[in-house]
Each structure stands twice: as C-alpha cells, then as structure tokens.
Amino acid sequence: MWEVVVAILASIVKEILNLGYLTNTNSFPNPLTPEEEKKYLEAYKNGDEEARNILIERNLRLVAHVVKKYSGTGKDIDDLISIGTIGLIKAISTFDSSKGTHLATYAARCIENEILMSIRTEKKMKGEVFLQDPIGVDK
C-alpha cells in the first residue's frame, strides 16, 4: 500500500518540478548508429527536411549532456537547453563530413559556443541602465 502511495507522490513531484527530462533516462530518443547518421546526413544534403529533424531529435541527448557543464552559471536549465538546441541546429546545418570529424564532436563544440555566447551577452547587459529606470529610491 505504502509503495503505491510513494510511487504516486514521486510521479507527482517529478511532474511538478518538471525534472523528468533530467532524471528519466528514457526521455530522449536513442542516438543514431554511425550508419544511420551517415544516411540521414546524406539525405539532408539532398534537401530532405525530415532527415534534418531526425538528426536534431536524435542528438538532443548531446545537448543535455553539454548543458550539465553550465548548470551552475545561474541561468535556467530550460533556457540552456533551448540555447543548446539552437547550437545543435546550426551544427547540423553547417556540418561537413568531408573534414573527417564526427557530427557529435562538431555539434558539441557548436552547442558550447552558443551557450557561451549567450552567457557573455547576458553579462554585458547586466550593467546597463535604461532611461525609464528610477535613479534613486527612498527607503
């Protein structure tokens, strides 16, 4: 009886806190095999947008892995995942397999660069003051 109650409470807490994608190992689709990756990259180069979508979906696990390194920066994890996904999309769009690197290696670097650019931009804007802001406030 208690096991059922604890299981229900755990699932409710997981839904409330929205941590399912971090704690559940089945939340992301499995990565592509090297053969599948090669096939979808070729299809994308030939103009197949569905192949591009599959490449993005199957590499989301890589985004989550890279985001873990930047979880202590003060930015929300959901924001970091969104920014990292933009980096993944850019990586897939600009990847050139003739250079001899793997897509995951190239994509990880693009994801990191996108996150770092976002952090730098936010840091620059931290000291900005707008004309509408009050100069001083009585306490």
Coordinates of N, CA and C in Angstrom, one line a residue:
M1 N 0.8 -1.2 0.0 CA 0.0 0.0 0.0 C 0.9 1.3 0.0
W2 N 1.9 1.3 0.9 CA 2.7 2.5 1.0 C 3.6 2.6 -0.2
E3 N 4.0 1.5 -0.8 CA 4.8 1.6 -2.0 C 4.0 2.3 -3.1
V4 N 2.7 2.0 -3.2 CA 1.9 2.6 -4.3 C 1.8 4.1 -4.0
V5 N 1.5 4.5 -2.7 CA 1.4 5.9 -2.4 C 2.7 6.7 -2.6
V6 N 3.8 6.1 -2.3 CA 5.1 6.7 -2.5 C 5.4 6.8 -4.0
A7 N 5.0 5.8 -4.8 CA 5.2 5.9 -6.2 C 4.4 7.0 -6.9
I8 N 3.2 7.1 -6.4 CA 2.3 8.2 -6.9 C 2.8 9.6 -6.5
L9 N 3.2 9.7 -5.3 CA 3.8 11.0 -4.8 C 5.1 11.3 -5.6
A10 N 5.9 10.3 -5.8 CA 7.1 10.6 -6.6 C 6.8 11.1 -8.0
S11 N 5.8 10.4 -8.6 CA 5.5 10.9 -10.0 C 4.9 12.3 -10.0
I12 N 4.1 12.6 -9.0 CA 3.5 13.9 -8.9 C 4.6 15.0 -8.7
V13 N 5.6 14.7 -7.8 CA 6.6 15.6 -7.5 C 7.5 15.8 -8.8
K14 N 7.7 14.7 -9.5 CA 8.5 14.8 -10.7 C 7.8 15.7 -11.8
E15 N 6.5 15.6 -11.9 CA 5.8 16.4 -12.8 C 5.7 17.8 -12.4
I16 N 5.6 18.1 -11.1 CA 5.5 19.4 -10.5 C 6.8 20.1 -10.7
L17 N 7.9 19.5 -10.4 CA 9.2 20.1 -10.5 C 9.8 20.1 -12.0
N18 N 9.1 19.3 -12.8 CA 9.5 19.3 -14.2 C 10.9 18.8 -14.4
L19 N 11.3 17.8 -13.6 CA 12.7 17.3 -13.7 C 12.7 16.0 -14.5
G20 N 11.6 15.6 -15.1 CA 11.6 14.4 -15.8 C 12.7 14.2 -16.8
Y21 N 13.0 15.2 -17.6 CA 14.0 15.1 -18.6 C 15.4 14.9 -18.0
L22 N 15.6 15.3 -16.8 CA 17.0 15.1 -16.2 C 17.1 13.8 -15.5
T23 N 16.0 13.3 -14.9 CA 16.0 12.1 -14.1 C 15.7 10.8 -14.9
N24 N 14.9 11.0 -15.9 CA 14.4 9.8 -16.7 C 15.3 9.5 -17.8
T25 N 15.9 8.3 -17.9 CA 16.9 8.0 -18.9 C 16.2 7.7 -20.2
N26 N 14.9 7.5 -20.2 CA 14.2 7.2 -21.5 C 13.5 8.4 -22.1
S27 N 13.8 9.6 -21.6 CA 13.2 10.8 -22.1 C 13.7 11.3 -23.5
F28 N 14.9 10.9 -23.8 CA 15.4 11.3 -25.1 C 15.5 10.0 -26.0
P29 N 15.3 10.2 -27.3 CA 15.4 9.0 -28.2 C 16.9 8.6 -28.2
N30 N 17.1 7.3 -28.5 CA 18.5 6.8 -28.6 C 19.2 7.4 -29.7
P31 N 20.5 7.6 -29.5 CA 21.4 8.2 -30.6 C 21.4 7.3 -31.8
L32 N 21.7 8.0 -32.9 CA 21.8 7.2 -34.2 C 23.1 6.4 -34.2
T33 N 23.0 5.3 -34.9 CA 24.2 4.5 -35.2 C 25.0 5.2 -36.3
P34 N 26.3 4.9 -36.4 CA 27.1 5.6 -37.4 C 26.5 5.5 -38.8
E35 N 25.9 4.3 -39.1 CA 25.3 4.1 -40.5 C 24.1 4.9 -40.7
E36 N 23.2 5.0 -39.6 CA 22.0 5.8 -39.7 C 22.4 7.3 -39.8
E37 N 23.4 7.7 -39.0 CA 23.8 9.1 -39.1 C 24.3 9.5 -40.5
K38 N 25.1 8.6 -41.1 CA 25.6 8.9 -42.4 C 24.5 9.0 -43.4
K39 N 23.5 8.0 -43.3 CA 22.4 8.0 -44.2 C 21.5 9.3 -44.1
Y40 N 21.3 9.8 -42.9 CA 20.5 11.0 -42.7 C 21.2 12.2 -43.1
L41 N 22.5 12.2 -42.9 CA 23.3 13.4 -43.3 C 23.3 13.5 -44.8
E42 N 23.4 12.4 -45.5 CA 23.3 12.4 -47.0 C 22.0 12.9 -47.4
A43 N 20.9 12.4 -46.8 CA 19.6 12.7 -47.2 C 19.3 14.2 -46.9
Y44 N 19.9 14.8 -45.8 CA 19.7 16.2 -45.5 C 20.5 17.0 -46.6
K45 N 21.6 16.6 -47.0 CA 22.4 17.3 -48.0 C 21.6 17.3 -49.3
N46 N 20.8 16.3 -49.5 CA 20.0 16.2 -50.8 C 18.7 17.0 -50.6
G47 N 18.5 17.7 -49.5 CA 17.3 18.5 -49.4 C 16.1 17.9 -48.5
D48 N 16.3 16.8 -47.9 CA 15.3 16.1 -47.1 C 15.2 16.8 -45.7
E49 N 14.1 17.5 -45.5 CA 14.0 18.2 -44.2 C 13.6 17.2 -43.1
E50 N 13.0 16.1 -43.4 CA 12.7 15.1 -42.4 C 13.9 14.5 -41.8
A51 N 14.9 14.3 -42.6 CA 16.2 13.8 -42.2 C 16.9 14.8 -41.2
R52 N 16.7 16.1 -41.5 CA 17.3 17.1 -40.6 C 16.6 17.0 -39.2
N53 N 15.2 16.9 -39.2 CA 14.5 16.8 -38.0 C 14.9 15.6 -37.2
I54 N 15.1 14.5 -37.9 CA 15.6 13.2 -37.2 C 17.0 13.4 -36.6
L55 N 17.9 14.1 -37.3 CA 19.2 14.3 -36.8 C 19.1 15.2 -35.5
I56 N 18.2 16.2 -35.5 CA 18.1 17.1 -34.4 C 17.5 16.3 -33.2
E57 N 16.4 15.6 -33.4 CA 15.8 14.8 -32.3 C 16.7 13.8 -31.7
R58 N 17.5 13.1 -32.5 CA 18.3 12.0 -32.0 C 19.6 12.5 -31.4
N59 N 19.9 13.8 -31.5 CA 21.1 14.3 -30.8 C 20.7 15.2 -29.7
L60 N 19.5 15.3 -29.2 CA 19.1 16.1 -28.1 C 19.8 15.6 -26.8
R61 N 20.1 14.4 -26.7 CA 20.8 13.8 -25.5 C 22.2 14.5 -25.4
L62 N 22.8 14.8 -26.5 CA 24.1 15.5 -26.5 C 23.9 16.9 -26.0
V63 N 22.8 17.6 -26.3 CA 22.6 18.9 -25.8 C 22.5 18.9 -24.3
A64 N 21.7 17.9 -23.8 CA 21.5 17.8 -22.3 C 22.8 17.5 -21.6
H65 N 23.7 16.7 -22.3 CA 25.0 16.4 -21.7 C 25.9 17.6 -21.6
V66 N 25.9 18.4 -22.6 CA 26.7 19.6 -22.6 C 26.2 20.7 -21.7
V67 N 24.9 20.8 -21.6 CA 24.2 21.7 -20.7 C 24.6 21.5 -19.2
K68 N 24.8 20.2 -18.8 CA 25.1 19.9 -17.5 C 26.4 20.6 -17.0
K69 N 27.3 20.9 -17.9 CA 28.5 21.6 -17.5 C 28.2 23.1 -17.1
Y70 N 27.2 23.6 -17.7 CA 26.9 25.0 -17.5 C 25.7 25.3 -16.5
S71 N 25.3 24.2 -15.8 CA 24.1 24.4 -14.9 C 24.4 25.3 -13.7
G72 N 25.7 25.6 -13.4 CA 26.0 26.4 -12.2 C 26.2 27.9 -12.6
T73 N 25.8 28.3 -13.8 CA 26.0 29.6 -14.3 C 25.0 30.6 -13.8
G74 N 23.9 30.1 -13.2 CA 22.8 31.0 -12.8 C 21.7 31.1 -13.8
K75 N 21.9 30.5 -15.0 CA 20.8 30.5 -16.0 C 19.9 29.3 -15.8
D76 N 18.7 29.4 -16.1 CA 17.7 28.3 -16.0 C 18.1 27.2 -17.0
I77 N 18.0 26.0 -16.5 CA 18.4 24.8 -17.3 C 17.5 24.7 -18.6
D78 N 16.2 25.1 -18.5 CA 15.4 25.0 -19.7 C 15.9 26.0 -20.7
D79 N 16.4 27.2 -20.3 CA 16.9 28.2 -21.2 C 18.2 27.7 -21.8
L80 N 19.0 27.0 -21.0 CA 20.3 26.5 -21.6 C 20.0 25.4 -22.6
I81 N 19.0 24.6 -22.3 CA 18.7 23.5 -23.3 C 18.2 24.1 -24.6
S82 N 17.4 25.2 -24.5 CA 16.9 25.9 -25.7 C 18.0 26.5 -26.5
I83 N 18.9 27.1 -25.8 CA 20.1 27.7 -26.4 C 21.0 26.6 -27.1
G84 N 21.2 25.6 -26.3 CA 22.0 24.5 -26.8 C 21.4 23.8 -28.1
T85 N 20.0 23.8 -28.1 CA 19.3 23.2 -29.3 C 19.5 24.1 -30.5
I86 N 19.6 25.4 -30.3 CA 19.9 26.3 -31.4 C 21.3 26.0 -31.9
G87 N 22.2 25.8 -31.0 CA 23.6 25.4 -31.4 C 23.6 24.1 -32.2
L88 N 22.8 23.1 -31.7 CA 22.7 21.8 -32.4 C 22.2 22.0 -33.9
I89 N 21.2 22.8 -34.0 CA 20.6 23.1 -35.3 C 21.6 23.7 -36.2
K90 N 22.3 24.7 -35.7 CA 23.4 25.3 -36.5 C 24.5 24.3 -36.9
A91 N 24.8 23.4 -36.0 CA 25.8 22.4 -36.2 C 25.4 21.5 -37.4
I92 N 24.2 21.0 -37.3 CA 23.7 20.1 -38.4 C 23.6 20.9 -39.7
S93 N 23.3 22.1 -39.7 CA 23.2 22.9 -40.9 C 24.5 23.1 -41.6
T94 N 25.6 23.3 -40.8 CA 26.9 23.6 -41.3 C 27.9 22.5 -41.3
F95 N 27.5 21.3 -40.9 CA 28.4 20.1 -40.8 C 28.9 19.7 -42.1
D96 N 30.2 19.4 -42.2 CA 30.8 18.9 -43.5 C 31.5 17.6 -43.1
S97 N 31.0 16.5 -43.6 CA 31.5 15.2 -43.2 C 32.9 14.9 -43.9
S98 N 33.2 15.7 -44.9 CA 34.5 15.5 -45.7 C 35.7 16.0 -44.8
K99 N 35.4 16.7 -43.8 CA 36.5 17.3 -42.9 C 37.1 16.2 -42.0
G100 N 36.4 15.0 -41.9 CA 36.9 13.9 -41.1 C 36.5 13.9 -39.6
T101 N 35.7 14.8 -39.2 CA 35.2 14.8 -37.8 C 33.8 14.1 -37.7
H102 N 33.5 13.7 -36.5 CA 32.2 13.1 -36.3 C 31.2 14.3 -36.0
L103 N 29.9 14.0 -36.3 CA 28.9 15.0 -36.1 C 28.8 15.4 -34.6
A104 N 28.9 14.4 -33.7 CA 28.8 14.7 -32.3 C 29.9 15.6 -31.8
T105 N 31.1 15.4 -32.3 CA 32.2 16.2 -31.9 C 32.0 17.6 -32.3
Y106 N 31.6 17.8 -33.6 CA 31.4 19.1 -34.1 C 30.2 19.8 -33.4
A107 N 29.1 19.0 -33.2 CA 27.9 19.6 -32.6 C 28.2 20.0 -31.1
A108 N 29.0 19.2 -30.4 CA 29.3 19.5 -29.0 C 30.0 20.9 -28.9
R109 N 30.9 21.1 -29.8 CA 31.6 22.4 -29.8 C 30.6 23.6 -30.2
C110 N 29.8 23.3 -31.2 CA 28.8 24.4 -31.6 C 27.8 24.7 -30.4
I111 N 27.4 23.6 -29.7 CA 26.4 23.8 -28.6 C 27.1 24.6 -27.5
E112 N 28.4 24.3 -27.2 CA 29.1 25.0 -26.2 C 29.3 26.5 -26.6
N113 N 29.6 26.7 -27.8 CA 29.8 28.1 -28.3 C 28.6 28.9 -28.2
E114 N 27.4 28.3 -28.5 CA 26.2 29.0 -28.5 C 25.8 29.4 -27.0
I115 N 26.1 28.4 -26.1 CA 25.8 28.7 -24.7 C 26.7 29.8 -24.2
L116 N 28.0 29.7 -24.5 CA 29.0 30.7 -24.1 C 28.6 32.1 -24.6
M117 N 28.2 32.2 -25.9 CA 27.8 33.5 -26.5 C 26.6 34.1 -25.7
S118 N 25.7 33.2 -25.3 CA 24.5 33.7 -24.6 C 24.9 34.2 -23.2
I119 N 25.8 33.5 -22.5 CA 26.3 33.9 -21.2 C 27.0 35.2 -21.3
R120 N 27.9 35.4 -22.3 CA 28.6 36.6 -22.5 C 27.7 37.8 -22.8
T121 N 26.7 37.6 -23.6 CA 25.7 38.6 -23.9 C 25.0 39.1 -22.7
E122 N 24.6 38.1 -21.9 CA 23.8 38.4 -20.7 C 24.7 39.2 -19.7
K123 N 26.0 38.8 -19.6 CA 26.9 39.5 -18.7 C 27.1 41.0 -19.1
K124 N 27.2 41.2 -20.5 CA 27.4 42.6 -20.9 C 26.1 43.4 -20.6
M125 N 25.0 42.8 -20.7 CA 23.7 43.6 -20.4 C 23.5 43.8 -18.9
K126 N 24.2 43.1 -18.1 CA 24.0 43.2 -16.6 C 24.1 44.6 -16.1
G127 N 25.1 45.4 -16.6 CA 25.3 46.7 -16.1 C 24.6 47.8 -16.8
E128 N 23.7 47.5 -17.8 CA 23.0 48.5 -18.5 C 21.9 49.2 -17.6
V129 N 21.8 50.5 -17.8 CA 20.7 51.2 -17.1 C 19.8 51.8 -18.2
F130 N 18.5 51.7 -18.1 CA 17.6 52.2 -19.0 C 17.1 53.6 -18.6
L131 N 16.7 54.4 -19.5 CA 16.2 55.8 -19.2 C 14.9 55.8 -18.3
Q132 N 14.2 54.7 -18.4 CA 12.9 54.6 -17.7 C 13.2 54.2 -16.2
D133 N 14.3 53.7 -15.9 CA 14.6 53.2 -14.5 C 14.8 54.4 -13.6
P134 N 14.2 54.3 -12.4 CA 14.4 55.4 -11.4 C 15.9 55.5 -11.0
I135 N 16.4 56.7 -10.7 CA 17.8 56.9 -10.4 C 18.0 56.6 -8.9
G136 N 17.1 57.0 -8.0 CA 17.3 56.7 -6.6 C 15.9 56.4 -6.0
V137 N 15.9 55.6 -5.0 CA 14.6 55.2 -4.4 C 14.7 55.5 -2.9
D138 N 13.7 56.2 -2.3 CA 13.7 56.4 -0.8 C 13.4 55.1 -0.1
K139 N 14.1 54.9 1.0 CA 13.8 53.7 1.7 C 12.9 53.9 2.9

